[in-house]
Amino acid sequence: PDAEHLIRIEGEPPAPLPPTSWTSQAMADYLYLHLLARRPTATEKALALEILGAKTPARTGVEDLFWALVVSPEFQFIH
């Protein structure tokens, strides 16, 4: 892109930015809502928290849960 022809962005963003620090529970809810358009069941939430880590999600745990949801038949059916 040509820097001379870009539109200058000013003001507040149209939607709030996501939090910079996540809890494992919030990350599990976020991934389920955005990938499967629903909240996790109690069993799914327990498994997700086991994968993510105790209180704060580990990077590898987030990656593992993300890919587990993306390759799930439910995600493939939706998308």
C-alpha positions as CSV (number, residue, x, y, z in Angstrom):
1,P,0.0,0.0,0.0
2,D,1.0,3.5,-0.7
3,A,1.4,5.4,2.7
4,E,0.2,8.6,1.0
5,H,-3.2,7.1,0.1
6,L,-4.1,5.4,3.3
7,I,-7.0,6.6,5.3
8,R,-6.0,8.0,8.7
9,I,-7.8,6.3,11.6
10,E,-8.7,8.5,14.5
11,G,-10.8,8.1,17.7
12,E,-11.7,5.1,19.7
13,P,-12.0,1.6,18.1
14,P,-15.6,0.5,17.2
15,A,-15.4,-2.4,19.6
16,P,-13.4,-2.8,22.8
17,L,-10.1,-4.7,22.4
18,P,-9.9,-8.2,23.9
19,P,-8.2,-8.4,27.3
20,T,-4.5,-8.8,27.3
21,S,-4.4,-11.2,30.1
22,W,-6.8,-14.2,30.2
23,T,-7.9,-16.7,32.7
24,S,-8.2,-20.3,31.6
25,Q,-12.0,-20.2,32.0
26,A,-12.3,-17.0,30.0
27,M,-10.1,-18.4,27.2
28,A,-12.1,-21.6,27.1
29,D,-15.4,-19.7,26.8
30,Y,-13.9,-17.3,24.2
31,L,-12.6,-20.2,21.9
32,Y,-15.9,-22.1,22.1
33,L,-18.0,-19.0,21.4
34,H,-15.9,-17.9,18.5
35,L,-15.2,-21.3,16.9
36,L,-18.4,-23.2,17.6
37,A,-20.8,-20.4,18.4
38,R,-21.8,-21.9,21.7
39,R,-20.5,-22.2,25.3
40,P,-18.8,-25.4,26.3
41,T,-20.7,-28.0,28.3
42,A,-19.5,-28.8,31.8
43,T,-17.6,-31.8,30.6
44,E,-16.0,-29.9,27.7
45,K,-15.1,-27.0,30.1
46,A,-13.4,-29.4,32.5
47,L,-11.4,-30.9,29.6
48,A,-10.5,-27.4,28.2
49,L,-9.3,-26.3,31.6
50,E,-7.2,-29.4,31.9
51,I,-5.6,-28.6,28.5
52,L,-5.2,-24.8,29.1
53,G,-3.7,-25.0,32.6
54,A,-4.9,-24.2,36.1
55,K,-5.4,-20.4,36.3
56,T,-3.7,-18.7,33.4
57,P,-3.6,-20.5,30.0
58,A,-0.2,-21.7,28.7
59,R,0.6,-20.9,25.1
60,T,0.9,-24.6,24.2
61,G,-2.5,-25.3,25.9
62,V,-4.2,-22.6,23.9
63,E,-2.7,-23.9,20.7
64,D,-3.8,-27.5,21.6
65,L,-7.3,-26.5,22.4
66,F,-7.6,-24.3,19.3
67,W,-6.5,-27.1,17.0
68,A,-8.7,-29.6,18.8
69,L,-11.7,-27.4,18.2
70,V,-10.8,-26.6,14.6
71,V,-10.4,-30.2,13.6
72,S,-13.6,-31.3,15.4
73,P,-16.5,-32.5,13.2
74,E,-18.7,-29.8,14.7
75,F,-16.4,-27.0,13.5
76,Q,-16.1,-28.6,10.1
77,F,-19.9,-28.9,9.9
78,I,-20.4,-25.2,10.8
79,H,-17.8,-23.9,8.5
